[in-house]
């Protein structure tokens, strides 16, 4: 049918009358033919290859992951096997991406917990070096060029405390000390976490310009 044509890239007249092994990866076609004969001898409605990944071959030679259901159909012309084929390649990819995202988040949480423990009973002379190392680990895990710990003063000025920059990061712009980021100041005072994925998400045009001038891919 048309769905099969779309899934496999064949026109109808290229498939009608052909063996189903045409849609099976070459390395599996011989074994599949034997299984097909076995099903014909004891056919019943069931999923094919339950518990295993099934691959099908498209006209261009590429392979897709599929789910296949088999049913026996009896007609006046004899018995036929009806196969329903669903391409699950994208579904599997999304599931794998989801698992990877969960693991990435867990790894980040473990790293943050480890970093937090390093500040317990930390000698005063080790604070800056420990902050610098923490900034490095967080930045590298988030693929950031650089990150800086700022102090927010009562007059809303930013005072740079400790910074880290990757070895291939562009030269830093003039220090941002004294720049006024009112939205950051107010949200920090209210206890809210301030974060953004790109400078485009900053609400103040002056803030965007300052970060872009610094040549950063991202900011923390």
mmCIF file of C-alpha atoms in Angstrom:
data_model
loop_
_atom_site.group_PDB
_atom_site.id
_atom_site.type_symbol
_atom_site.label_atom_id
_atom_site.label_comp_id
_atom_site.label_asym_id
_atom_site.label_seq_id
_atom_site.Cartn_x
_atom_site.Cartn_y
_atom_site.Cartn_z
ATOM 1 C CA UNK A 1 0.000 0.000 0.000
ATOM 2 C CA UNK A 2 1.022 3.646 -0.080
ATOM 3 C CA UNK A 3 2.354 3.564 3.465
ATOM 4 C CA UNK A 4 4.775 0.792 2.513
ATOM 5 C CA UNK A 5 5.825 2.781 -0.552
ATOM 6 C CA UNK A 6 6.614 5.783 1.659
ATOM 7 C CA UNK A 7 8.395 3.715 4.302
ATOM 8 C CA UNK A 8 10.592 1.744 1.938
ATOM 9 C CA UNK A 9 10.973 4.033 -1.078
ATOM 10 C CA UNK A 10 9.614 1.525 -3.625
ATOM 11 C CA UNK A 11 6.846 2.038 -6.122
ATOM 12 C CA UNK A 12 3.984 -0.454 -6.004
ATOM 13 C CA UNK A 13 4.987 -2.244 -9.209
ATOM 14 C CA UNK A 14 8.472 -2.825 -7.771
ATOM 15 C CA UNK A 15 7.101 -4.834 -4.833
ATOM 16 C CA UNK A 16 4.003 -6.665 -5.990
ATOM 17 C CA UNK A 17 4.893 -10.314 -6.564
ATOM 18 C CA UNK A 18 8.309 -10.040 -4.917
ATOM 19 C CA UNK A 19 9.491 -12.026 -1.904
ATOM 20 C CA UNK A 20 9.270 -10.169 1.388
ATOM 21 C CA UNK A 21 13.006 -10.770 1.849
ATOM 22 C CA UNK A 22 13.509 -7.822 -0.480
ATOM 23 C CA UNK A 23 12.692 -5.663 2.541
ATOM 24 C CA UNK A 24 14.955 -7.590 4.911
ATOM 25 C CA UNK A 25 18.630 -6.707 5.480
ATOM 26 C CA UNK A 26 20.855 -8.898 3.304
ATOM 27 C CA UNK A 27 22.599 -10.470 6.278
ATOM 28 C CA UNK A 28 19.252 -11.693 7.638
ATOM 29 C CA UNK A 29 17.371 -12.668 4.471
ATOM 30 C CA UNK A 30 18.286 -16.395 4.512
ATOM 31 C CA UNK A 31 17.319 -16.822 8.167
ATOM 32 C CA UNK A 32 14.146 -14.820 7.597
ATOM 33 C CA UNK A 33 13.056 -17.117 4.770
ATOM 34 C CA UNK A 34 13.319 -20.107 7.139
ATOM 35 C CA UNK A 35 11.299 -18.310 9.819
ATOM 36 C CA UNK A 36 8.687 -17.378 7.243
ATOM 37 C CA UNK A 37 8.271 -21.028 6.333
ATOM 38 C CA UNK A 38 7.957 -21.931 10.015
ATOM 39 C CA UNK A 39 5.236 -19.330 10.505
ATOM 40 C CA UNK A 40 3.326 -20.693 7.524
ATOM 41 C CA UNK A 41 3.286 -24.091 9.216
ATOM 42 C CA UNK A 42 1.977 -22.797 12.568
ATOM 43 C CA UNK A 43 0.580 -19.384 11.881
ATOM 44 C CA UNK A 44 -1.161 -17.333 14.528
ATOM 45 C CA UNK A 45 -1.601 -13.636 15.128
ATOM 46 C CA UNK A 46 1.450 -12.378 16.996
ATOM 47 C CA UNK A 47 4.105 -9.681 17.026
ATOM 48 C CA UNK A 48 7.198 -10.585 15.058
ATOM 49 C CA UNK A 49 10.525 -10.809 16.885
ATOM 50 C CA UNK A 50 9.097 -9.955 20.296
ATOM 51 C CA UNK A 51 11.842 -8.732 22.606
ATOM 52 C CA UNK A 52 14.293 -8.044 19.765
ATOM 53 C CA UNK A 53 15.120 -5.080 17.572
ATOM 54 C CA UNK A 54 13.864 -5.659 14.040
ATOM 55 C CA UNK A 55 15.466 -3.951 11.067
ATOM 56 C CA UNK A 56 14.038 -3.519 7.586
ATOM 57 C CA UNK A 57 15.870 -2.486 4.417
ATOM 58 C CA UNK A 58 14.766 0.408 2.254
ATOM 59 C CA UNK A 59 15.317 0.656 -1.496
ATOM 60 C CA UNK A 60 18.379 2.859 -1.036
ATOM 61 C CA UNK A 61 19.972 0.239 1.230
ATOM 62 C CA UNK A 62 19.443 2.141 4.466
ATOM 63 C CA UNK A 63 17.861 0.351 7.400
ATOM 64 C CA UNK A 64 15.041 1.359 9.709
ATOM 65 C CA UNK A 65 13.849 -0.021 13.026
ATOM 66 C CA UNK A 66 10.394 -1.539 12.744
ATOM 67 C CA UNK A 67 7.655 -3.216 14.712
ATOM 68 C CA UNK A 68 5.807 -5.926 12.785
ATOM 69 C CA UNK A 69 2.556 -7.663 13.582
ATOM 70 C CA UNK A 70 1.573 -10.855 11.727
ATOM 71 C CA UNK A 71 -1.953 -12.174 11.184
ATOM 72 C CA UNK A 72 -3.296 -15.075 9.130
ATOM 73 C CA UNK A 73 -6.078 -14.146 6.713
ATOM 74 C CA UNK A 74 -8.201 -16.897 5.099
ATOM 75 C CA UNK A 75 -9.984 -16.038 1.849
ATOM 76 C CA UNK A 76 -11.578 -17.873 -1.059
ATOM 77 C CA UNK A 77 -8.231 -17.557 -2.806
ATOM 78 C CA UNK A 78 -6.366 -19.238 0.029
ATOM 79 C CA UNK A 79 -4.463 -18.222 3.123
ATOM 80 C CA UNK A 80 -2.498 -15.002 3.296
ATOM 81 C CA UNK A 81 -0.321 -13.411 5.938
ATOM 82 C CA UNK A 82 -1.123 -9.802 6.743
ATOM 83 C CA UNK A 83 1.860 -7.881 8.096
ATOM 84 C CA UNK A 84 1.506 -4.475 9.732
ATOM 85 C CA UNK A 85 4.790 -2.577 9.709
ATOM 86 C CA UNK A 86 5.492 0.501 11.836
ATOM 87 C CA UNK A 87 8.688 2.524 11.469
ATOM 88 C CA UNK A 88 9.855 3.175 15.047
ATOM 89 C CA UNK A 89 13.254 4.687 14.206
ATOM 90 C CA UNK A 90 12.270 8.191 15.344
ATOM 91 C CA UNK A 91 10.493 6.888 18.432
ATOM 92 C CA UNK A 92 13.612 4.990 19.495
ATOM 93 C CA UNK A 93 15.795 8.024 18.808
ATOM 94 C CA UNK A 94 13.602 10.249 20.958
ATOM 95 C CA UNK A 95 13.588 7.660 23.738
ATOM 96 C CA UNK A 96 17.378 7.403 23.587
ATOM 97 C CA UNK A 97 17.692 11.206 23.631
ATOM 98 C CA UNK A 98 15.395 11.292 26.662
ATOM 99 C CA UNK A 99 17.494 8.737 28.522
ATOM 100 C CA UNK A 100 20.656 10.638 27.633
ATOM 101 C CA UNK A 101 19.140 13.894 28.910
ATOM 102 C CA UNK A 102 18.148 12.266 32.205
ATOM 103 C CA UNK A 103 21.635 10.811 32.656
ATOM 104 C CA UNK A 104 23.212 14.158 31.800
ATOM 105 C CA UNK A 105 21.065 15.879 34.432
ATOM 106 C CA UNK A 106 21.939 13.250 37.033
ATOM 107 C CA UNK A 107 25.648 13.561 36.236
ATOM 108 C CA UNK A 108 25.397 17.341 36.637
ATOM 109 C CA UNK A 109 23.599 16.960 39.969
ATOM 110 C CA UNK A 110 26.301 14.557 41.182
ATOM 111 C CA UNK A 111 28.974 17.041 40.151
ATOM 112 C CA UNK A 112 27.225 19.898 41.977
ATOM 113 C CA UNK A 113 26.914 17.757 45.110
ATOM 114 C CA UNK A 114 30.628 16.948 44.865
ATOM 115 C CA UNK A 115 31.517 20.623 44.434
ATOM 116 C CA UNK A 116 29.374 21.585 47.417
ATOM 117 C CA UNK A 117 31.247 19.133 49.596
ATOM 118 C CA UNK A 118 34.564 20.742 48.671
ATOM 119 C CA UNK A 119 33.544 23.992 50.357
ATOM 120 C CA UNK A 120 32.934 22.391 53.746
ATOM 121 C CA UNK A 121 35.578 23.527 56.281
ATOM 122 C CA UNK A 122 37.572 25.049 53.431
ATOM 123 C CA UNK A 123 40.610 27.117 54.543
ATOM 124 C CA UNK A 124 40.291 30.802 53.662
ATOM 125 C CA UNK A 125 43.378 30.760 51.421
ATOM 126 C CA UNK A 126 41.855 27.963 49.282
ATOM 127 C CA UNK A 127 38.493 29.605 48.583
ATOM 128 C CA UNK A 128 39.401 31.429 45.352
ATOM 129 C CA UNK A 129 41.221 28.420 43.871
ATOM 130 C CA UNK A 130 38.319 26.121 44.757
ATOM 131 C CA UNK A 131 35.788 28.522 43.225
ATOM 132 C CA UNK A 132 37.933 28.744 40.068
ATOM 133 C CA UNK A 133 38.020 24.954 39.768
ATOM 134 C CA UNK A 134 34.268 24.731 40.358
ATOM 135 C CA UNK A 135 33.636 27.319 37.639
ATOM 136 C CA UNK A 136 35.848 25.311 35.274
ATOM 137 C CA UNK A 137 33.998 22.050 35.875
ATOM 138 C CA UNK A 138 30.549 23.638 35.579
ATOM 139 C CA UNK A 139 31.515 25.594 32.455
ATOM 140 C CA UNK A 140 33.040 22.607 30.678
ATOM 141 C CA UNK A 141 29.981 20.481 31.475
ATOM 142 C CA UNK A 142 27.728 23.171 29.968
ATOM 143 C CA UNK A 143 30.060 23.971 27.016
ATOM 144 C CA UNK A 144 30.598 27.564 28.136
ATOM 145 C CA UNK A 145 33.490 29.794 27.079
ATOM 146 C CA UNK A 146 33.878 31.383 30.479
ATOM 147 C CA UNK A 147 32.121 31.941 33.759
ATOM 148 C CA UNK A 148 32.492 34.491 36.516
ATOM 149 C CA UNK A 149 31.381 34.769 40.095
ATOM 150 C CA UNK A 150 30.183 38.321 40.731
ATOM 151 C CA UNK A 151 29.379 40.117 43.937
ATOM 152 C CA UNK A 152 26.235 42.225 43.818
ATOM 153 C CA UNK A 153 26.698 45.343 45.901
ATOM 154 C CA UNK A 154 23.923 47.363 47.468
ATOM 155 C CA UNK A 155 24.137 49.984 44.712
ATOM 156 C CA UNK A 156 23.542 47.229 42.129
ATOM 157 C CA UNK A 157 27.103 47.220 40.848
ATOM 158 C CA UNK A 158 28.753 43.973 39.834
ATOM 159 C CA UNK A 159 32.179 43.308 41.303
ATOM 160 C CA UNK A 160 34.103 40.467 39.727
ATOM 161 C CA UNK A 161 35.259 37.973 42.352
ATOM 162 C CA UNK A 162 36.674 34.933 40.499
ATOM 163 C CA UNK A 163 36.647 34.076 36.778
ATOM 164 C CA UNK A 164 37.498 31.106 34.601
ATOM 165 C CA UNK A 165 37.961 31.093 30.814
ATOM 166 C CA UNK A 166 38.709 28.264 28.390
ATOM 167 C CA UNK A 167 42.133 28.294 26.772
ATOM 168 C CA UNK A 168 40.567 28.926 23.336
ATOM 169 C CA UNK A 169 38.105 31.555 24.543
ATOM 170 C CA UNK A 170 38.292 34.950 22.822
ATOM 171 C CA UNK A 171 40.153 37.699 24.701
ATOM 172 C CA UNK A 172 37.975 39.179 27.441
ATOM 173 C CA UNK A 173 36.363 42.537 26.983
ATOM 174 C CA UNK A 174 36.886 45.266 29.583
ATOM 175 C CA UNK A 175 35.747 44.074 32.985
ATOM 176 C CA UNK A 176 32.024 44.225 33.609
ATOM 177 C CA UNK A 177 32.612 45.557 37.122
ATOM 178 C CA UNK A 178 30.270 48.453 37.751
ATOM 179 C CA UNK A 179 27.781 47.402 35.073
ATOM 180 C CA UNK A 180 24.254 47.645 36.393
ATOM 181 C CA UNK A 181 21.999 44.661 35.850
ATOM 182 C CA UNK A 182 18.867 45.641 37.763
ATOM 183 C CA UNK A 183 16.872 42.550 36.802
ATOM 184 C CA UNK A 184 19.660 40.295 38.112
ATOM 185 C CA UNK A 185 19.973 42.242 41.342
ATOM 186 C CA UNK A 186 16.249 42.205 42.103
ATOM 187 C CA UNK A 187 15.802 38.514 41.320
ATOM 188 C CA UNK A 188 18.828 37.498 43.376
ATOM 189 C CA UNK A 189 17.566 39.514 46.335
ATOM 190 C CA UNK A 190 14.208 37.748 46.062
ATOM 191 C CA UNK A 191 15.939 34.361 46.158
ATOM 192 C CA UNK A 192 15.134 33.434 42.569
ATOM 193 C CA UNK A 193 17.561 31.555 40.360
ATOM 194 C CA UNK A 194 18.648 33.578 37.330
ATOM 195 C CA UNK A 195 19.603 31.607 34.234
ATOM 196 C CA UNK A 196 19.317 31.838 30.471
ATOM 197 C CA UNK A 197 20.258 29.722 27.471
ATOM 198 C CA UNK A 198 21.502 32.579 25.298
ATOM 199 C CA UNK A 199 22.056 36.311 25.497
ATOM 200 C CA UNK A 200 18.947 36.780 23.378
ATOM 201 C CA UNK A 201 16.889 35.862 26.454
ATOM 202 C CA UNK A 202 18.180 38.851 28.439
ATOM 203 C CA UNK A 203 15.456 41.432 28.895
ATOM 204 C CA UNK A 204 17.605 44.553 28.914
ATOM 205 C CA UNK A 205 19.225 45.731 25.668
ATOM 206 C CA UNK A 206 22.238 47.061 27.586
ATOM 207 C CA UNK A 207 22.730 43.670 29.220
ATOM 208 C CA UNK A 208 22.688 41.948 25.824
ATOM 209 C CA UNK A 209 25.252 44.372 24.454
ATOM 210 C CA UNK A 210 27.581 43.881 27.406
ATOM 211 C CA UNK A 211 27.580 40.125 27.103
ATOM 212 C CA UNK A 212 27.974 40.163 23.332
ATOM 213 C CA UNK A 213 30.889 42.580 23.654
ATOM 214 C CA UNK A 214 32.574 40.013 25.871
ATOM 215 C CA UNK A 215 32.516 37.543 22.956
ATOM 216 C CA UNK A 216 30.861 34.758 24.964
ATOM 217 C CA UNK A 217 28.980 31.799 23.495
ATOM 218 C CA UNK A 218 27.058 31.577 26.738
ATOM 219 C CA UNK A 219 27.112 33.187 30.137
ATOM 220 C CA UNK A 220 26.709 31.822 33.646
#
